[in-house]
Short mmCIF file of C-alpha atoms and ligand atoms in Angstrom, two decimals:
data_model
loop_
_atom_site.label_atom_id
_atom_site.label_comp_id
_atom_site.label_asym_id
_atom_site.label_seq_id
_atom_site.Cartn_x
_atom_site.Cartn_y
_atom_site.Cartn_z
CA UNK A 1 -17.54 17.33 11.71
CA UNK A 2 -18.15 20.90 12.84
CA UNK A 3 -20.11 20.92 16.09
CA UNK A 4 -18.87 19.25 19.25
CA UNK A 5 -20.43 18.80 22.67
CA UNK A 6 -18.13 17.89 25.58
CA UNK A 7 -19.96 16.54 28.65
CA UNK A 8 -18.25 17.05 32.02
CA UNK A 9 -16.10 20.11 32.66
CA UNK A 10 -13.66 18.57 35.16
CA UNK A 11 -9.92 17.98 34.78
CA UNK A 12 -10.31 16.31 31.36
CA UNK A 13 -13.44 17.90 29.87
CA UNK A 14 -12.06 21.44 30.12
CA UNK A 15 -8.85 20.41 28.35
CA UNK A 16 -10.79 18.60 25.63
CA UNK A 17 -13.04 21.65 25.10
CA UNK A 18 -9.91 23.83 24.78
CA UNK A 19 -8.19 21.68 22.12
CA UNK A 20 -11.50 21.26 20.30
CA UNK A 21 -12.13 25.03 20.06
CA UNK A 22 -8.52 25.71 19.05
CA UNK A 23 -8.86 22.95 16.43
CA UNK A 24 -11.72 24.87 14.79
CA UNK A 25 -14.77 23.03 16.17
CA UNK A 26 -17.77 24.96 17.46
CA UNK A 27 -17.68 23.56 20.99
CA UNK A 28 -20.17 23.46 23.84
CA UNK A 29 -18.88 22.40 27.25
CA UNK A 30 -21.69 21.03 29.43
CA UNK A 31 -21.81 20.21 33.14
CA UNK A 32 -24.49 19.70 35.76
CA UNK A 33 -22.55 22.00 38.10
CA UNK A 34 -22.55 25.73 37.38
CA UNK A 35 -19.60 26.09 39.75
CA UNK A 36 -17.52 23.51 37.85
CA UNK A 37 -18.34 25.29 34.58
CA UNK A 38 -17.24 28.64 36.00
CA UNK A 39 -13.97 27.06 37.20
CA UNK A 40 -13.51 25.44 33.80
CA UNK A 41 -13.99 28.75 32.00
CA UNK A 42 -11.45 30.42 34.28
CA UNK A 43 -8.90 27.66 33.71
CA UNK A 44 -9.45 27.56 29.94
CA UNK A 45 -8.92 31.33 29.79
CA UNK A 46 -5.67 30.85 31.75
CA UNK A 47 -4.51 28.23 29.25
CA UNK A 48 -5.28 30.70 26.43
CA UNK A 49 -3.32 33.48 28.19
CA UNK A 50 -0.31 31.23 28.82
CA UNK A 51 -0.49 29.98 25.22
CA UNK A 52 -0.48 33.57 23.99
CA UNK A 53 2.46 34.52 26.23
CA UNK A 54 4.41 31.49 24.94
CA UNK A 55 3.45 32.28 21.32
CA UNK A 56 1.62 28.95 20.91
CA UNK A 57 -1.18 30.92 19.28
CA UNK A 58 -1.76 34.50 18.12
CA UNK A 59 -4.18 37.00 19.67
CA UNK A 60 -6.55 36.59 16.70
CA UNK A 61 -6.43 32.79 16.96
CA UNK A 62 -7.17 33.07 20.68
CA UNK A 63 -10.16 35.36 20.12
CA UNK A 64 -11.51 33.19 17.29
CA UNK A 65 -11.12 30.04 19.39
CA UNK A 66 -12.87 31.67 22.36
CA UNK A 67 -15.75 32.72 20.11
CA UNK A 68 -16.23 29.05 19.11
CA UNK A 69 -16.56 28.01 22.76
CA UNK A 70 -19.67 28.16 24.92
CA UNK A 71 -20.58 26.84 28.37
CA UNK A 72 -23.93 25.37 29.34
CA UNK A 73 -25.80 23.46 32.05
CA UNK A 74 -28.51 22.21 29.72
CA UNK A 75 -27.39 19.29 27.62
CA UNK A 76 -30.42 18.41 25.51
CA UNK A 77 -30.71 21.69 23.60
CA UNK A 78 -27.17 21.43 22.19
CA UNK A 79 -27.38 17.84 21.00
CA UNK A 80 -29.49 18.32 17.84
CA UNK A 81 -26.68 20.19 16.06
CA UNK A 82 -23.85 18.01 17.37
CA UNK A 83 -21.68 15.94 15.01
CA UNK A 84 -19.63 14.49 17.87
CA UNK A 85 -20.30 14.20 21.61
CA UNK A 86 -17.32 13.49 23.90
CA UNK A 87 -18.21 12.29 27.39
CA UNK A 88 -15.81 13.11 30.26
CA UNK A 89 -17.89 12.48 33.39
CA UNK A 90 -16.58 10.46 36.38
CA UNK A 91 -15.40 6.87 35.89
CA UNK A 92 -18.66 5.39 37.20
CA UNK A 93 -20.58 3.16 34.77
CA UNK A 94 -24.05 4.16 36.01
CA UNK A 95 -23.35 7.86 35.36
CA UNK A 96 -21.96 7.10 31.90
CA UNK A 97 -24.88 4.76 31.09
CA UNK A 98 -27.38 7.47 31.94
CA UNK A 99 -25.56 10.05 29.79
CA UNK A 100 -25.37 7.77 26.75
CA UNK A 101 -29.07 6.89 27.01
CA UNK A 102 -29.94 10.60 27.07
CA UNK A 103 -27.67 11.64 24.20
CA UNK A 104 -28.91 8.74 22.09
CA UNK A 105 -32.45 10.11 22.41
CA UNK A 106 -31.63 13.70 21.46
CA UNK A 107 -28.71 13.60 19.01
CA UNK A 108 -29.13 13.26 15.24
CA UNK A 109 -28.74 9.82 13.68
CA UNK A 110 -25.39 10.71 12.15
CA UNK A 111 -23.80 11.95 15.40
CA UNK A 112 -20.85 9.94 16.80
CA UNK A 113 -20.34 9.38 20.54
CA UNK A 114 -16.95 9.10 22.25
CA UNK A 115 -16.10 8.29 25.86
CA UNK A 116 -12.90 9.50 27.53
CA UNK A 117 -12.88 6.51 29.90
CA UNK A 118 -9.46 5.33 31.13
CA UNK A 119 -10.46 1.70 31.57
CA UNK A 120 -14.11 0.98 30.77
CA UNK A 121 -15.49 -0.95 27.82
CA UNK A 122 -16.64 1.10 24.82
CA UNK A 123 -18.55 -2.04 23.75
CA UNK A 124 -20.59 -1.94 26.97
CA UNK A 125 -21.09 1.84 26.69
CA UNK A 126 -22.19 1.43 23.05
CA UNK A 127 -24.73 -1.19 24.14
CA UNK A 128 -26.63 1.54 26.03
CA UNK A 129 -27.37 3.24 22.69
CA UNK A 130 -29.12 2.24 19.47
CA UNK A 131 -25.97 3.15 17.50
CA UNK A 132 -23.11 0.97 18.85
CA UNK A 133 -21.39 1.32 15.45
CA UNK A 134 -20.96 5.05 16.17
CA UNK A 135 -19.61 4.68 19.72
CA UNK A 136 -15.88 4.63 20.49
CA UNK A 137 -13.40 5.50 23.26
CA UNK A 138 -11.30 8.61 22.72
CA UNK A 139 -8.71 8.49 25.50
CA UNK A 140 -7.05 11.87 26.06
CA UNK A 141 -4.20 12.39 28.54
CA UNK A 142 -3.69 14.85 31.35
CA UNK A 143 -2.95 17.75 30.83
CA UNK A 144 -4.87 17.57 27.55
CA UNK A 145 -3.48 20.76 25.98
CA UNK A 146 0.10 19.46 26.40
CA UNK A 147 -0.09 15.69 25.89
CA UNK A 148 0.31 14.75 22.22
CA UNK A 149 -1.63 11.44 22.06
CA UNK A 150 -5.26 10.41 21.74
CA UNK A 151 -5.65 6.64 22.12
CA UNK A 152 -8.69 5.59 20.08
CA UNK A 153 -10.29 2.31 21.12
CA UNK A 154 -12.79 0.47 18.94
CA UNK A 155 -15.51 -1.53 20.64
CA UNK A 156 -16.77 -4.79 19.15
CA UNK A 157 -19.44 -3.04 17.05
CA UNK A 158 -17.59 0.21 16.23
CA UNK A 159 -17.42 0.74 12.47
CA UNK A 160 -14.24 1.55 10.57
CA UNK A 161 -15.95 4.76 9.35
CA UNK A 162 -16.46 5.93 12.94
CA UNK A 163 -12.84 5.14 13.85
CA UNK A 164 -11.60 7.08 10.81
CA UNK A 165 -13.85 10.09 11.53
CA UNK A 166 -12.61 10.18 15.14
CA UNK A 167 -8.99 9.87 14.06
CA UNK A 168 -9.44 12.88 11.76
CA UNK A 169 -11.18 14.87 14.51
CA UNK A 170 -8.32 14.14 16.95
CA UNK A 171 -5.76 15.20 14.33
CA UNK A 172 -7.69 18.44 13.78
CA UNK A 173 -7.26 19.02 17.53
CA UNK A 174 -3.49 18.79 16.95
CA UNK A 175 -3.10 15.27 18.35
CA UNK A 176 -1.26 12.13 17.27
CA UNK A 177 -3.42 9.02 17.31
CA UNK A 178 -3.31 5.26 17.66
CA UNK A 179 -6.36 3.16 16.82
CA UNK A 180 -6.55 -0.09 18.78
CA UNK A 181 -9.07 -2.79 19.63
CA UNK A 182 -10.74 -2.99 23.01
CA UNK A 183 -9.07 -4.99 25.76
CA UNK A 184 -9.01 -4.07 29.49
CA UNK A 185 -6.60 -1.22 30.17
CA UNK A 186 -6.08 -0.47 26.46
CA UNK A 187 -2.33 0.08 25.81
CA UNK A 188 -1.46 3.04 27.99
CA UNK A 189 -3.43 2.43 31.21
CA UNK A 190 -2.27 -1.19 31.28
CA UNK A 191 1.46 -0.39 31.04
CA UNK A 192 1.26 2.68 33.26
CA UNK A 193 -0.57 0.77 36.01
CA UNK A 194 2.03 -2.00 35.93
CA UNK A 195 5.04 0.35 36.11
CA UNK A 196 3.46 2.45 38.87
CA UNK A 197 2.56 -0.65 40.88
CA UNK A 198 6.04 -2.17 40.53
CA UNK A 199 7.55 1.07 41.84
CA UNK A 200 5.33 0.76 44.94
CA UNK A 201 6.50 -2.84 45.46
CA UNK A 202 10.11 -1.57 45.28
CA UNK A 203 9.40 1.15 47.82
CA UNK A 204 7.75 -1.42 50.08
CA UNK A 205 10.77 -3.74 49.74
CA UNK A 206 13.16 -0.93 50.72
CA UNK A 207 14.95 -0.95 47.36
CA UNK A 208 15.38 2.84 47.45
CA UNK A 209 13.79 6.15 48.36
CA UNK A 210 11.04 7.56 46.08
CA UNK A 211 13.54 10.14 44.80
CA UNK A 212 16.10 7.47 43.95
CA UNK A 213 13.57 5.21 42.23
CA UNK A 214 12.08 8.14 40.23
CA UNK A 215 15.57 9.36 39.25
CA UNK A 216 16.64 5.86 38.14
CA UNK A 217 13.57 5.46 35.93
CA UNK A 218 13.82 8.98 34.46
CA UNK A 219 17.53 9.06 33.70
CA UNK A 220 18.16 5.34 33.17
CA UNK A 221 15.07 4.53 31.12
CA UNK A 222 14.43 7.99 29.66
CA UNK A 223 10.93 8.42 31.11
CA UNK A 224 9.86 12.10 31.30
CA UNK A 225 8.44 11.60 34.81
CA UNK A 226 9.20 9.10 37.55
CA UNK A 227 6.45 6.60 38.46
CA UNK A 228 5.80 8.31 41.82
CA UNK A 229 5.68 11.79 40.28
CA UNK A 230 3.19 10.49 37.74
CA UNK A 231 1.15 8.58 40.36
CA UNK A 232 0.85 11.73 42.47
CA UNK A 233 -0.30 13.67 39.38
CA UNK A 234 -2.89 11.09 38.28
CA UNK A 235 -4.05 10.51 41.89
CA UNK A 236 -3.15 7.41 43.91
CA UNK A 237 -6.86 6.60 44.41
CA UNK A 238 -7.37 6.65 40.62
CA UNK A 239 -4.27 4.50 40.18
CA UNK A 240 -5.56 2.00 42.80
CA UNK A 241 -9.01 1.98 41.17
CA UNK A 242 -7.47 1.15 37.78
CA UNK A 243 -5.29 -1.59 39.30
CA UNK A 244 -8.27 -3.19 41.07
CA UNK A 245 -10.16 -3.21 37.77
CA UNK A 246 -7.22 -4.70 35.85
CA UNK A 247 -6.59 -7.23 38.65
CA UNK A 248 -10.21 -8.41 38.36
CA UNK A 249 -9.98 -8.69 34.56
CA UNK A 250 -6.37 -9.75 33.89
CA UNK A 251 -5.23 -11.51 37.06
CA UNK A 252 -2.42 -11.68 39.55
CA UNK A 253 0.22 -9.48 37.93
CA UNK A 254 -2.02 -6.43 38.53
CA UNK A 255 -2.60 -7.06 42.27
CA UNK A 256 -2.18 -3.61 43.90
CA UNK A 257 0.87 -3.24 46.17
CA UNK A 258 -0.26 -3.20 49.84
CA UNK A 259 1.72 0.02 50.38
CA UNK A 260 -0.31 1.78 47.68
CA UNK A 261 -3.54 0.64 49.38
CA UNK A 262 -2.19 1.94 52.69
CA UNK A 263 -1.39 5.38 51.21
CA UNK A 264 -4.91 5.68 49.82
CA UNK A 265 -6.45 4.62 53.15
CA UNK A 266 -4.38 7.32 54.85
CA UNK A 267 -5.78 9.94 52.45
CA UNK A 268 -2.44 10.40 50.71
CA UNK A 269 -3.94 10.73 47.23
CA UNK A 270 -1.26 12.81 45.51
CA UNK A 271 -1.14 16.45 44.46
CA UNK A 272 -4.89 16.93 44.81
CA UNK A 273 -4.81 16.14 48.57
CA UNK A 274 -1.51 17.95 49.17
CA UNK A 275 0.36 14.74 49.90
CA UNK A 276 0.91 11.43 48.11
CA UNK A 277 4.30 9.79 47.84
CA UNK A 278 5.67 13.36 48.01
CA UNK A 279 4.52 16.27 50.16
CA UNK A 280 3.08 19.25 48.22
CA UNK A 281 1.71 21.25 51.12
CA UNK A 282 4.54 23.79 50.98
CA UNK A 283 4.46 24.18 47.19
CA UNK A 284 1.86 26.70 46.07
CA UNK A 285 2.06 25.66 42.41
CA UNK A 286 0.59 22.26 43.25
CA UNK A 287 -2.29 23.68 45.25
CA UNK A 288 -4.32 24.60 42.15
N1 NAD B 1 -7.92 12.68 35.38
C1 NAD B 1 -7.16 12.04 34.51
O1 NAD B 1 -5.92 12.13 34.56
C2 NAD B 1 -7.81 11.24 33.39
C3 NAD B 1 -7.02 10.87 32.28
C4 NAD B 1 -7.63 10.18 31.21
C5 NAD B 1 -8.97 9.84 31.29
N2 NAD B 1 -9.70 10.19 32.40
C6 NAD B 1 -11.14 9.84 32.41
O2 NAD B 1 -11.89 11.00 32.06
C7 NAD B 1 -13.17 10.96 32.70
C8 NAD B 1 -13.35 12.24 33.50
O3 NAD B 1 -12.33 12.32 34.47
P1 NAD B 1 -11.96 13.70 35.20
O4 NAD B 1 -10.69 13.42 35.93
O5 NAD B 1 -12.05 14.82 34.24
O6 NAD B 1 -13.18 13.79 36.25
P2 NAD B 1 -13.62 15.05 37.15
O7 NAD B 1 -14.20 14.47 38.38
O8 NAD B 1 -12.52 16.06 37.25
O9 NAD B 1 -14.79 15.75 36.27
C9 NAD B 1 -16.03 15.15 36.03
C10 NAD B 1 -17.04 16.25 35.72
O10 NAD B 1 -18.26 15.64 35.30
C11 NAD B 1 -19.33 16.39 35.83
N3 NAD B 1 -20.54 15.57 35.81
C12 NAD B 1 -20.89 14.56 36.65
N4 NAD B 1 -22.08 14.05 36.27
C13 NAD B 1 -22.47 14.74 35.17
C14 NAD B 1 -23.61 14.69 34.32
N5 NAD B 1 -24.57 13.80 34.52
N6 NAD B 1 -23.70 15.57 33.29
C15 NAD B 1 -22.72 16.49 33.08
N7 NAD B 1 -21.61 16.58 33.85
C16 NAD B 1 -21.49 15.72 34.88
C17 NAD B 1 -18.86 16.80 37.21
O11 NAD B 1 -19.60 17.91 37.71
C18 NAD B 1 -17.39 17.14 36.93
O12 NAD B 1 -17.24 18.49 36.58
C19 NAD B 1 -13.19 9.69 33.53
O13 NAD B 1 -13.81 8.67 32.80
C20 NAD B 1 -11.70 9.38 33.73
O14 NAD B 1 -11.45 8.01 33.94
C21 NAD B 1 -9.16 10.89 33.43
#
């Protein structure tokens, strides 16, 4: 694989484009919004600058990586050359369905398709194409340039060859991989949703303050972040959305804590809204 197209230049797509270019792939980042693309380019350049300052890469590596990266609002023209397309558009099945129908029409027969979905079925997404054997989920984590894992999820029809090609591509991007079979929530979203939800039940029951619960989990269980810190980073609305999905598929143990629903109703969505479990309004670093 040499040529990659990343669709969606939001939180995840820009990180995926960065690790792809640094990994040596000729990468095109595509979005329908020119403004999002401009923001993505600015942020990717910041990641390069910080990487250079921290000696994660040399000046030459930075310049070579940047020269492999381009930004575009027109998807179709870049698909003919693509060996792999990674989709990172919002977690809405209709949007994803539309994208996969379009890329299936324009990409070469040998091109593989990956979705960065957190919860959705790669089998269903593959069914919107005429190449379900070449469709897979490639689940990156936020922030992509720092998080070491890509969780690779095979749909029912995904071939072993596709899974192996995707595993090699992820490794070329500097990532560790696990290859698993599709089941709602995969491995990581399922566990993370459960831990985050349990923490909300504890808060609701008055077991402790958010600080105490986060500290107990971090220092007692050796988690790098507390469940509330992580929930605020991911977004409490996203967390609730995932829990509702898992509740519908896997039953009672994923029922969202009423307190979490209340926070989301109040607009306390986490860092992105300035307030979630914690208040970020005074902290400039969280405003970006
Ligand atoms: N945010 C996370 O922490 C996280 C982690 C892992 C996986 N994911 C998954 O990654 C995917 C993307 O999430 P995100 O947080 O980056 O979303 P986001 O909202 O930040 O970005 C989505 C981008 O897609 C663009 N877009 C929408 N429709 C498009 C189209 N038809 N063609 C091209 N671009 C289009 C939007 O303009 C936007 O820039 C979702 O499936 C999400 O579940 C998110």
